[in-house]
Short mmCIF file of C-alpha atoms and ligand atoms in Angstrom, two decimals:
data_model
loop_
_atom_site.label_atom_id
_atom_site.label_comp_id
_atom_site.label_asym_id
_atom_site.label_seq_id
_atom_site.Cartn_x
_atom_site.Cartn_y
_atom_site.Cartn_z
CA MET A 968 -13.73 47.33 28.90
CA ALA A 969 -9.99 47.88 29.21
CA ALA A 970 -8.40 46.27 32.23
CA ALA A 971 -4.97 45.20 33.23
CA PHE A 972 -6.26 42.11 34.95
CA GLU A 973 -8.60 39.31 34.20
CA THR A 974 -12.13 39.37 35.68
CA PRO A 975 -12.66 35.95 37.58
CA ALA A 976 -14.93 33.57 35.77
CA LEU A 977 -18.22 32.94 37.44
CA GLY A 978 -18.72 29.42 38.67
CA GLU A 979 -20.99 27.69 41.06
CA TYR A 980 -20.88 29.00 44.64
CA PRO A 981 -18.78 28.16 46.69
CA VAL A 982 -15.64 28.07 44.53
CA ILE A 983 -12.51 27.66 46.80
CA PRO A 984 -9.44 28.70 44.73
CA LEU A 985 -6.08 27.14 44.72
CA VAL A 986 -3.58 29.12 46.62
CA ARG A 987 -1.62 31.63 44.43
CA GLU A 988 1.18 32.93 46.55
CA GLY A 989 1.84 36.69 46.09
CA ALA A 990 -1.11 36.97 43.59
CA MET A 991 -2.07 40.44 45.03
CA ALA A 992 1.24 41.54 46.52
CA HIS A 993 1.35 44.45 43.85
CA SER A 994 -2.00 45.84 45.11
CA LYS A 995 -1.57 49.08 47.14
CA PRO A 996 -3.62 52.20 47.33
CA PHE A 997 -2.04 55.58 46.65
CA VAL A 998 -0.13 56.83 49.89
CA ALA A 999 -1.49 60.04 51.54
CA LYS A 1000 0.59 63.22 51.08
CA ALA A 1001 1.48 65.40 53.86
CA GLU A 1002 -1.28 67.71 53.10
CA HIS A 1003 -3.70 64.88 53.59
CA GLN A 1004 -2.01 63.58 56.79
CA LYS A 1005 -1.44 66.66 58.94
CA PRO A 1006 -5.09 68.05 59.05
CA LEU A 1007 -5.85 64.62 60.66
CA GLY A 1008 -3.11 64.97 63.33
CA PHE A 1009 -0.79 62.53 61.61
CA PRO A 1010 2.80 62.94 60.64
CA GLY A 1011 3.32 63.81 56.92
CA GLU A 1012 5.68 61.05 56.12
CA LEU A 1013 7.92 58.15 57.56
CA ALA A 1014 10.56 59.63 59.73
CA PRO A 1015 13.74 58.12 61.20
CA GLY A 1016 12.84 56.05 64.30
CA TRP A 1017 9.29 55.29 62.94
CA GLU A 1018 9.79 51.58 64.09
CA LYS A 1019 9.71 52.66 67.77
CA VAL A 1020 6.76 54.88 67.05
CA ALA A 1021 4.81 52.07 65.49
CA VAL A 1022 5.69 49.50 68.28
CA THR A 1023 4.63 52.05 70.96
CA LYS A 1024 1.41 52.79 69.10
CA LEU A 1025 0.55 49.21 68.89
CA GLY A 1026 1.14 48.72 72.51
CA GLU A 1027 -1.15 51.62 73.30
CA LEU A 1028 -3.91 50.21 71.04
CA VAL A 1029 -3.62 46.75 72.75
CA SER A 1030 -3.76 48.15 76.17
CA GLN A 1031 -6.78 50.33 75.43
CA SER A 1032 -8.77 47.50 73.77
CA ARG A 1033 -9.17 44.30 75.63
CA ALA A 1034 -10.99 42.85 72.59
CA LEU A 1035 -7.87 43.64 70.48
CA GLN A 1036 -5.63 41.71 72.91
CA VAL A 1037 -8.03 38.83 73.00
CA PHE A 1038 -8.08 38.70 69.23
CA LEU A 1039 -4.20 38.66 69.07
CA ASP A 1040 -3.77 36.19 71.76
CA SER A 1041 -6.49 33.59 71.10
CA CYS A 1042 -6.19 32.38 67.52
CA VAL A 1043 -5.69 28.52 67.55
CA LYS A 1044 -5.06 28.25 63.69
CA CYS A 1045 -8.09 26.02 63.29
CA GLY A 1046 -8.60 27.25 59.78
CA ALA A 1047 -12.22 27.81 59.83
CA CYS A 1048 -11.78 31.44 58.52
CA THR A 1049 -9.51 30.64 55.65
CA ASP A 1050 -12.14 30.37 52.79
CA LYS A 1051 -14.52 32.87 54.24
CA CYS A 1052 -13.01 36.24 52.90
CA HIS A 1053 -14.23 37.48 49.49
CA TYR A 1054 -10.67 38.82 48.79
CA TYR A 1055 -9.24 35.29 49.17
CA LEU A 1056 -11.96 33.59 47.11
CA GLY A 1057 -11.61 36.19 44.42
CA THR A 1058 -7.75 36.33 44.32
CA GLY A 1059 -6.42 33.03 45.77
CA ASP A 1060 -3.71 35.00 47.50
CA PRO A 1061 -2.96 33.27 50.90
CA LYS A 1062 -2.28 36.57 52.67
CA ASN A 1063 -6.00 37.34 52.04
CA MET A 1064 -7.03 34.43 54.32
CA PRO A 1065 -8.16 36.14 57.56
CA VAL A 1066 -5.93 34.33 59.84
CA ALA A 1067 -2.95 35.08 57.60
CA ARG A 1068 -3.92 38.72 57.46
CA GLN A 1069 -4.14 38.79 61.40
CA ASP A 1070 -0.71 37.23 61.54
CA LEU A 1071 0.84 40.18 59.67
CA LEU A 1072 0.13 42.18 62.78
CA ARG A 1073 0.19 39.44 65.39
CA SER A 1074 3.70 38.54 64.52
CA VAL A 1075 4.86 42.03 65.45
CA TYR A 1076 2.71 42.06 68.63
CA ARG A 1077 4.15 38.79 69.80
CA ARG A 1078 7.79 39.99 69.24
CA TYR A 1079 7.37 43.10 71.47
CA TYR A 1080 4.46 42.22 73.83
CA THR A 1081 4.72 38.49 74.81
CA PHE A 1082 7.34 36.46 76.75
CA ALA A 1083 7.85 34.01 74.26
CA GLY A 1084 8.10 36.44 71.28
CA LYS A 1085 10.74 38.48 73.23
CA HIS A 1086 12.95 35.46 74.07
CA PHE A 1087 12.24 32.89 71.28
CA PRO A 1088 10.91 34.82 68.33
CA LYS A 1089 11.55 32.23 65.82
CA LEU A 1090 9.67 29.57 67.74
CA VAL A 1091 6.40 31.53 67.86
CA GLY A 1092 6.73 33.28 64.50
CA ALA A 1093 7.47 36.75 66.00
CA ARG A 1094 8.99 39.32 63.70
CA ASP A 1095 10.70 42.71 64.18
CA MET A 1096 8.97 45.77 62.89
CA THR A 1097 10.75 46.58 59.62
CA LYS A 1098 10.19 48.37 56.28
CA GLU A 1099 9.52 45.19 54.70
CA VAL A 1100 6.77 44.20 57.40
CA LEU A 1101 5.22 47.69 57.06
CA ASP A 1102 5.12 47.43 53.27
CA ASP A 1103 3.24 44.02 53.61
CA TRP A 1104 0.81 45.62 56.11
CA TYR A 1105 0.21 48.58 53.76
CA SER A 1106 -0.63 46.18 50.95
CA TYR A 1107 -2.78 43.46 52.74
CA PHE A 1108 -4.50 45.66 55.41
CA HIS A 1109 -5.70 47.56 52.40
CA GLN A 1110 -7.28 44.35 51.05
CA CYS A 1111 -9.48 43.87 54.04
CA SER A 1112 -12.95 45.66 53.64
CA GLN A 1113 -13.49 45.28 57.42
CA CYS A 1114 -16.73 43.35 56.65
CA ARG A 1115 -16.47 40.97 59.54
CA ARG A 1116 -17.67 38.07 57.67
CA CYS A 1117 -14.77 35.85 58.92
CA SER A 1118 -15.62 36.62 62.56
CA VAL A 1119 -19.01 34.76 62.12
CA PHE A 1120 -17.13 31.57 61.24
CA CYS A 1121 -14.36 31.87 63.94
CA PRO A 1122 -14.96 29.69 67.05
CA TYR A 1123 -13.41 32.50 69.08
CA GLY A 1124 -15.23 35.36 67.43
CA ILE A 1125 -11.91 36.88 66.34
CA ASP A 1126 -12.75 40.07 64.30
CA THR A 1127 -10.15 40.70 61.64
CA ALA A 1128 -11.75 43.99 60.97
CA GLU A 1129 -10.59 45.33 64.48
CA VAL A 1130 -6.98 43.96 63.58
CA SER A 1131 -7.18 45.70 60.25
CA MET A 1132 -8.18 49.01 61.90
CA ALA A 1133 -5.56 48.72 64.49
CA ALA A 1134 -2.88 48.19 61.74
CA ARG A 1135 -4.10 51.26 59.77
CA ASP A 1136 -4.20 53.31 63.00
CA VAL A 1137 -0.46 52.48 63.50
CA MET A 1138 0.36 53.21 59.95
CA ASP A 1139 -1.20 56.62 60.19
CA ALA A 1140 0.81 57.15 63.41
CA VAL A 1141 3.97 56.70 61.59
CA GLY A 1142 3.07 58.79 58.52
CA LEU A 1143 1.95 56.14 56.16
CA GLY A 1144 -1.69 56.86 55.48
CA GLN A 1145 -4.02 56.03 52.65
CA LYS A 1146 -4.79 58.95 50.33
CA TYR A 1147 -8.43 58.03 49.61
CA SER A 1148 -9.71 57.96 53.13
CA ASN A 1149 -7.54 60.59 54.75
CA GLU A 1150 -8.27 63.24 51.87
CA ILE A 1151 -11.90 62.51 52.36
CA ILE A 1152 -11.86 62.84 56.20
CA GLY A 1153 -9.98 66.18 55.74
CA LYS A 1154 -12.90 67.36 53.58
CA VAL A 1155 -15.33 66.58 56.32
CA HIS A 1156 -13.35 68.47 58.83
CA LYS A 1157 -13.07 71.47 56.54
CA ILE A 1158 -16.42 71.63 54.77
CA GLY A 1159 -18.73 68.99 56.31
CA ASN A 1160 -18.97 66.24 53.59
CA ASN A 1161 -16.92 63.82 51.71
CA LEU A 1162 -17.42 65.56 48.46
CA GLY A 1163 -16.20 69.04 49.72
CA LEU A 1164 -19.50 70.44 48.55
CA PRO A 1165 -20.14 73.98 50.06
CA GLY A 1166 -23.50 75.10 51.44
CA PRO A 1167 -24.60 77.19 48.38
CA ALA A 1168 -23.89 74.30 45.85
CA LEU A 1169 -25.92 71.92 48.21
CA ARG A 1170 -28.85 74.41 48.21
CA ASP A 1171 -28.67 74.48 44.38
CA THR A 1172 -28.66 70.79 44.12
CA LEU A 1173 -31.67 70.47 46.55
CA ASP A 1174 -33.55 73.20 44.41
CA GLY A 1175 -33.00 71.20 41.37
CA LEU A 1176 -34.33 68.11 42.91
CA GLU A 1177 -37.49 70.01 44.02
CA GLU A 1178 -38.03 71.04 40.43
CA ASP A 1179 -37.41 67.56 39.00
CA VAL A 1180 -39.90 66.01 41.44
CA LYS A 1181 -42.48 68.61 40.85
CA GLU A 1182 -42.13 68.07 37.02
CA ALA A 1183 -42.37 64.27 37.47
CA THR A 1184 -45.29 64.15 40.11
CA GLY A 1185 -46.83 67.56 39.99
CA VAL A 1186 -46.46 67.60 43.81
CA ASP A 1187 -44.45 70.06 45.75
CA VAL A 1188 -42.04 67.89 47.65
CA ARG A 1189 -39.55 69.86 49.55
CA PHE A 1190 -35.78 69.21 50.20
CA PRO A 1191 -35.28 71.47 53.18
CA LEU A 1192 -31.73 72.73 54.32
CA ASP A 1193 -30.91 74.21 57.66
CA GLU A 1194 -34.51 74.80 58.78
CA LYS A 1195 -34.74 75.40 62.47
CA GLY A 1196 -37.40 73.66 64.37
CA ALA A 1197 -37.90 70.82 61.93
CA GLU A 1198 -38.84 67.59 63.68
CA VAL A 1199 -36.21 65.39 61.82
CA LEU A 1200 -32.57 66.08 61.04
CA LEU A 1201 -31.66 63.74 58.20
CA ILE A 1202 -28.09 62.64 57.99
CA THR A 1203 -27.39 60.99 54.84
CA PRO A 1204 -24.17 60.18 52.64
CA SER A 1205 -23.29 63.10 50.41
CA ALA A 1206 -23.40 60.60 47.46
CA ASP A 1207 -27.24 60.83 47.84
CA PHE A 1208 -26.94 64.51 46.52
CA PHE A 1209 -25.33 63.51 43.29
CA ALA A 1210 -24.50 59.96 42.52
CA GLU A 1211 -26.66 57.41 40.72
CA PRO A 1212 -28.53 55.52 41.99
CA HIS A 1213 -28.05 57.13 45.38
CA ILE A 1214 -30.07 60.19 44.48
CA ASP A 1215 -33.28 58.11 43.85
CA GLY A 1216 -32.95 57.17 47.48
CA LEU A 1217 -32.92 60.65 48.57
CA ILE A 1218 -36.09 61.48 46.54
CA GLY A 1219 -37.63 58.47 48.15
CA TYR A 1220 -36.84 59.72 51.71
CA ALA A 1221 -38.22 63.20 50.76
CA LYS A 1222 -41.35 61.67 49.41
CA VAL A 1223 -41.90 59.64 52.60
CA PHE A 1224 -41.56 62.65 54.88
CA HIS A 1225 -44.06 64.54 52.52
CA ALA A 1226 -46.58 61.72 52.53
CA ALA A 1227 -46.38 61.30 56.33
CA GLY A 1228 -46.46 65.04 57.02
CA ILE A 1229 -43.13 64.87 58.94
CA SER A 1230 -41.24 68.13 58.85
CA TRP A 1231 -37.43 67.46 58.00
CA THR A 1232 -34.29 69.13 57.30
CA LEU A 1233 -30.68 68.65 56.00
CA SER A 1234 -27.72 70.55 57.55
CA THR A 1235 -24.82 72.23 55.74
CA HIS A 1236 -22.71 71.95 58.91
CA ALA A 1237 -23.38 68.05 59.02
CA SER A 1238 -24.10 67.29 55.32
CA GLU A 1239 -22.49 63.82 55.55
CA ALA A 1240 -23.47 60.53 57.23
CA ALA A 1241 -20.21 58.79 56.08
CA ASN A 1242 -17.44 58.57 58.80
CA PHE A 1243 -14.30 57.19 57.11
CA SER A 1244 -12.49 57.50 60.38
CA LEU A 1245 -13.97 54.09 61.18
CA PHE A 1246 -11.91 52.59 58.36
CA ILE A 1247 -8.64 54.15 59.42
CA GLY A 1248 -9.35 52.94 63.24
CA ASN A 1249 -8.76 56.40 64.55
CA HIS A 1250 -10.96 57.37 67.59
CA ASP A 1251 -10.08 60.99 67.63
CA ASN A 1252 -11.07 61.63 64.04
CA LEU A 1253 -14.18 59.37 64.44
CA GLN A 1254 -15.39 61.49 67.30
CA LYS A 1255 -14.52 64.77 65.58
CA VAL A 1256 -16.52 63.97 62.42
CA ALA A 1257 -19.51 62.57 64.43
CA GLU A 1258 -19.49 65.78 66.62
CA ARG A 1259 -20.69 67.95 63.80
CA ILE A 1260 -23.95 65.96 63.81
CA ARG A 1261 -24.64 66.70 67.56
CA GLU A 1262 -23.95 70.33 66.95
CA ALA A 1263 -26.23 70.51 63.98
CA ALA A 1264 -29.03 68.74 65.88
CA LEU A 1265 -28.80 71.20 68.74
CA GLU A 1266 -28.43 74.24 66.54
CA LEU A 1267 -31.48 73.36 64.49
CA GLY A 1268 -33.56 72.28 67.50
CA VAL A 1269 -34.74 68.92 65.98
CA LYS A 1270 -36.56 66.24 67.91
CA ARG A 1271 -35.28 63.16 65.96
CA ILE A 1272 -32.09 62.19 63.98
CA VAL A 1273 -32.62 59.88 61.11
CA VAL A 1274 -29.87 58.23 59.05
CA GLY A 1275 -30.07 57.57 55.42
CA GLU A 1276 -28.87 54.58 53.40
CA CYS A 1277 -25.22 54.20 54.34
CA GLY A 1278 -24.00 51.06 55.86
CA HIS A 1279 -20.85 52.10 57.89
CA ALA A 1280 -22.61 55.18 58.84
CA TRP A 1281 -25.34 53.30 60.29
CA ARG A 1282 -22.78 51.13 62.33
CA VAL A 1283 -21.07 54.28 63.63
CA ALA A 1284 -24.44 55.85 64.56
CA TYR A 1285 -26.10 52.77 66.01
CA SER A 1286 -23.20 51.34 67.83
CA PHE A 1287 -20.98 54.34 68.67
CA TRP A 1288 -22.93 57.77 68.50
CA ASN A 1289 -24.26 57.34 72.06
CA THR A 1290 -20.79 57.01 73.59
CA LEU A 1291 -18.98 59.36 71.17
CA ILE A 1292 -21.56 62.27 71.03
CA GLY A 1293 -24.23 61.42 73.43
CA PRO A 1294 -26.30 61.58 75.49
CA PHE A 1295 -29.40 62.44 73.16
CA ASP A 1296 -31.39 63.55 76.08
CA PHE A 1297 -32.55 66.71 73.97
CA LEU A 1298 -34.25 64.40 71.41
CA ASP A 1299 -37.81 63.11 71.65
CA PRO A 1300 -37.66 59.99 73.75
CA ARG A 1301 -40.49 58.39 71.92
CA TYR A 1302 -38.27 57.58 68.97
CA PRO A 1303 -34.91 55.60 68.84
CA ALA A 1304 -31.86 57.81 68.88
CA PRO A 1305 -30.74 57.48 66.05
CA GLN A 1306 -33.26 56.07 63.74
CA HIS A 1307 -32.73 54.60 60.39
CA ILE A 1308 -34.67 55.83 57.49
CA CYS A 1309 -35.87 52.06 56.86
CA GLU A 1310 -37.29 51.99 60.38
CA VAL A 1311 -39.17 55.24 59.63
CA THR A 1312 -40.66 54.01 56.43
CA HIS A 1313 -41.35 50.40 57.69
CA GLU A 1314 -43.29 51.79 60.63
CA LEU A 1315 -45.30 54.09 58.38
CA ILE A 1316 -46.11 51.24 56.10
CA GLN A 1317 -47.07 49.06 59.12
CA ARG A 1318 -49.70 51.51 60.37
CA GLY A 1319 -51.03 52.21 56.91
CA ALA A 1320 -49.78 55.78 56.75
CA LEU A 1321 -48.32 55.37 53.28
CA THR A 1322 -50.05 54.31 49.92
CA LEU A 1323 -47.82 52.29 47.81
CA ASP A 1324 -48.61 51.11 44.22
CA LYS A 1325 -46.50 48.32 42.99
CA SER A 1326 -47.18 49.10 39.45
CA GLY A 1327 -44.67 51.96 39.89
CA ASN A 1328 -42.01 49.19 39.74
CA ALA A 1329 -43.64 47.17 37.05
CA GLY A 1330 -41.37 44.62 35.50
CA LYS A 1331 -38.69 44.75 38.17
CA VAL A 1332 -37.73 41.40 39.68
CA VAL A 1333 -35.69 42.44 42.86
CA THR A 1334 -33.14 40.78 45.06
CA PHE A 1335 -31.53 42.49 48.18
CA HIS A 1336 -27.78 42.80 49.02
CA ASP A 1337 -27.33 42.85 52.75
CA SER A 1338 -24.52 45.33 53.52
CA CYS A 1339 -21.79 44.12 55.98
CA ASN A 1340 -21.95 46.87 58.51
CA VAL A 1341 -25.67 46.87 58.75
CA SER A 1342 -25.89 43.06 58.85
CA ARG A 1343 -23.01 42.36 61.30
CA ALA A 1344 -22.67 45.49 63.27
CA SER A 1345 -26.08 46.93 63.84
CA ARG A 1346 -29.75 46.15 64.16
CA MET A 1347 -33.01 47.80 63.12
CA GLY A 1348 -36.51 47.95 64.82
CA GLY A 1349 -35.10 47.04 68.23
CA VAL A 1350 -35.30 43.27 67.42
CA PRO A 1351 -32.69 40.54 66.56
CA GLY A 1352 -32.54 40.24 62.77
CA GLY A 1353 -34.71 43.40 62.22
CA GLN A 1354 -31.77 44.74 60.04
CA PHE A 1355 -32.58 41.87 57.68
CA THR A 1356 -36.43 41.78 57.80
CA ILE A 1357 -37.12 45.54 57.69
CA PRO A 1358 -35.56 46.42 54.34
CA ARG A 1359 -37.19 43.16 52.71
CA ASP A 1360 -40.54 44.14 54.09
CA ILE A 1361 -40.14 47.59 52.54
CA ILE A 1362 -39.12 46.16 49.21
CA ARG A 1363 -41.95 43.51 49.25
CA ALA A 1364 -44.45 46.35 49.76
CA CYS A 1365 -43.19 48.19 46.69
CA VAL A 1366 -42.67 45.41 44.01
CA GLU A 1367 -44.42 42.42 42.69
CA LYS A 1368 -41.58 39.87 42.80
CA PHE A 1369 -38.76 39.72 45.40
CA VAL A 1370 -36.34 36.77 45.48
CA ASP A 1371 -33.48 36.23 47.89
CA MET A 1372 -30.06 35.08 46.95
CA ALA A 1373 -28.50 31.92 48.42
CA PRO A 1374 -28.88 31.79 52.24
CA GLU A 1375 -25.14 31.58 52.91
CA THR A 1376 -24.53 34.72 51.04
CA ILE A 1377 -27.15 36.86 52.81
CA GLY A 1378 -28.13 37.95 56.20
CA GLU A 1379 -25.34 37.49 58.84
CA THR A 1380 -23.16 35.63 56.34
CA THR A 1381 -23.51 38.21 53.64
CA PHE A 1382 -20.71 38.82 51.30
CA CYS A 1383 -18.99 42.20 51.05
CA CYS A 1384 -19.77 44.09 47.81
CA GLY A 1385 -15.84 44.25 47.52
CA GLY A 1386 -15.57 48.03 48.01
CA GLY A 1387 -16.14 48.66 51.57
CA GLY A 1388 -13.75 49.72 54.43
CA GLY A 1389 -12.09 52.50 52.55
CA LEU A 1390 -11.28 50.56 49.47
CA LEU A 1391 -13.71 52.26 47.02
CA THR A 1392 -11.03 53.89 45.04
CA ASP A 1393 -9.88 53.59 41.46
CA ASP A 1394 -6.39 52.61 42.62
CA LEU A 1395 -7.77 49.34 43.92
CA VAL A 1396 -10.13 48.48 41.13
CA GLU A 1397 -8.53 45.05 40.48
CA LEU A 1398 -9.01 44.22 43.99
CA ARG A 1399 -12.65 45.49 44.00
CA VAL A 1400 -13.54 43.67 40.93
CA LYS A 1401 -12.00 40.32 42.15
CA GLY A 1402 -13.39 40.70 45.80
CA ALA A 1403 -16.84 41.07 44.18
CA LEU A 1404 -16.81 37.48 42.84
CA PRO A 1405 -18.75 35.79 45.56
CA ARG A 1406 -21.50 38.30 45.44
CA MET A 1407 -21.59 38.13 41.70
CA GLN A 1408 -21.83 34.32 41.69
CA ALA A 1409 -24.89 34.51 43.99
CA LEU A 1410 -26.48 37.24 41.92
CA GLN A 1411 -25.88 35.34 38.61
CA THR A 1412 -27.77 32.35 40.16
CA VAL A 1413 -30.90 34.40 40.89
CA VAL A 1414 -30.65 36.18 37.51
CA ASP A 1415 -30.48 32.81 35.64
CA GLU A 1416 -33.10 31.00 37.83
CA HIS A 1417 -35.75 33.78 38.67
CA GLY A 1418 -35.07 36.63 36.06
CA VAL A 1419 -33.72 38.99 38.74
CA ASN A 1420 -33.09 42.46 37.13
CA TYR A 1421 -32.66 44.78 40.05
CA LEU A 1422 -30.18 44.62 42.98
CA ALA A 1423 -31.34 46.67 45.84
CA ALA A 1424 -29.09 47.99 48.57
CA ILE A 1425 -29.05 50.38 51.59
CA CYS A 1426 -25.38 51.45 51.51
CA ALA A 1427 -23.87 54.25 49.53
CA ILE A 1428 -20.55 52.36 49.02
CA CYS A 1429 -22.22 49.07 47.94
CA LYS A 1430 -24.20 51.16 45.29
CA SER A 1431 -21.05 52.89 43.94
CA GLN A 1432 -19.01 49.63 44.03
CA PHE A 1433 -21.75 47.79 42.14
CA THR A 1434 -22.15 50.52 39.67
CA LYS A 1435 -18.32 50.03 38.90
CA VAL A 1436 -18.12 46.22 38.97
CA LEU A 1437 -21.49 44.84 37.50
CA PRO A 1438 -20.24 45.51 33.93
CA TYR A 1439 -17.12 43.56 34.53
CA TYR A 1440 -19.60 40.52 35.16
CA LYS A 1441 -21.83 41.35 32.09
CA HIS A 1442 -24.60 43.00 33.88
CA PRO A 1443 -25.73 46.59 33.41
CA MET A 1444 -24.42 49.15 35.74
CA ASP A 1445 -28.01 50.41 36.53
CA MET A 1446 -29.05 47.11 37.74
CA ILE A 1447 -28.16 48.40 41.23
CA GLY A 1448 -30.60 50.63 43.13
CA SER A 1449 -31.52 52.25 46.40
CA VAL A 1450 -34.29 50.54 48.51
CA HIS A 1451 -35.90 54.05 48.79
CA GLY A 1452 -35.62 54.44 44.91
CA LEU A 1453 -38.20 51.56 44.90
CA VAL A 1454 -40.34 53.36 47.58
CA SER A 1455 -39.99 56.49 45.45
CA ASN A 1456 -41.53 54.74 42.35
CA ALA A 1457 -44.35 53.22 44.31
CA ILE A 1458 -45.42 55.88 46.76
CA VAL A 1459 -48.72 57.62 45.95
CA LEU A 1460 -48.30 61.10 47.15
CA GLY A 1461 -50.86 63.22 49.02
CA THR A 1462 -53.59 60.65 49.72
CA LYS A 1463 -53.11 59.68 53.41
CA GLN A 1464 -52.18 61.44 56.57
S1 SF4 B 886 -13.10 41.29 57.85
FE1 SF4 B 886 -13.89 40.69 55.69
S2 SF4 B 886 -12.36 41.48 54.20
FE2 SF4 B 886 -11.35 41.47 56.24
S3 SF4 B 886 -10.40 39.49 56.52
FE3 SF4 B 886 -12.49 39.21 57.37
S4 SF4 B 886 -13.74 38.49 55.59
FE4 SF4 B 886 -11.80 39.41 54.65
S1 SF4 B 887 -11.20 30.74 62.62
FE1 SF4 B 887 -10.51 32.08 64.30
S2 SF4 B 887 -9.17 30.72 65.57
FE2 SF4 B 887 -9.46 29.73 63.60
S3 SF4 B 887 -7.76 30.32 62.33
FE3 SF4 B 887 -9.31 31.71 61.93
S4 SF4 B 887 -8.93 33.55 63.32
FE4 SF4 B 887 -7.72 31.65 64.13
#
């Protein structure tokens, strides 16, 4: 595989690298053009006086978010976070230490919004907002996948993801946006999904899936679209319609609904679970993208909203939908609003409503990658830790052999896949490959010791990221799969009510 960088060598976890000053200073995503900025309400490019706009925007964000202010004021430089970021572990660049990343913004905050920074800037490491500082922000705040792992180890709970979101919000406000995220958000505003896939093309895709499943199983499993009066509106990442292995997950959801006799539908108006506005830290766009889902649910008259396998979408749904687009008093109160597809499948398995035959996954030795946003920013099943046990219970019900990776690399302390937070773009492939190192090290151990040959995940970004980076670490790209792809292989259709 041709690459202009070296894939890090796998060693035993943990490997804390020597500091390599400036090792990733060259890493920057493509800048959004005016056509990608303006539909989101941002200036098209940097204009004279942008420094004042940036400082004012930063002040607004700090005054709106007590959490952000506490994060900026309370770091004691204890160093507990320094070796916890996968991008530091994979690159050795000291600016990828979470505390150093925070300081890029904290130094500007101090200069303009603290007494000491205003009067004795050099003493407290305060800096003016300059183009040089902005360029550093653009590079290193796009080397944070907003995974929140560092916050687990910080004695004050300082969340670098929030700092990174604030920095990106400020950059958008002055006209320096990231092409990948902003172009995608624009497509959702205009068409309803990240892919820019119009309704007729979506219908064609779903028809094709119905034919494929009929051919494979002999059963008429439906993939309904815009069906009024369905019980469930399924909101799933648009990658589920096309990408591998995501599509196997969508087939799995359809088979679960079919086997359980639950009527469901997708929506052309809200054909996307992903909400990249989270990554750019912009509340207005976050709300606008989410609003389509409420509109679709009301228009279709559904009783439940179920979210497919997408990590950050589940965070937005679980943590923010209620205040962004609630209340959900028009939905059936007997079900959580919203509900995760894993909660649906798990509950059906628990009460014996699905028949699962493990031989459908014969030969698979499976491990599970906990996705960051699910692990550290949401729950499932209404119980602490349900987000960890529920997907594993489903996998165990579908396969003969399941093995977990090392405990410090899963659950609440899971490592990011390396491509989250708006970094899943080819202009950042070096960062993505290097940032995947800790996960790849943990994976290699269970491959060597237990013969693991299938890495399951419940996040569309993780699946795409692993498809890309697994070959760099000498694993087949199809080693990554959907949890509901395993369900799809194991489920016996048409035998239970
Ligand atoms: S949030 Fe994740 S990617 Fe960002 S600094 Fe912390 S550990 Fe690194
Ligand atoms: S662990 Fe928390 S307090 Fe310590 S250096 Fe990191 S961010 Fe600062």
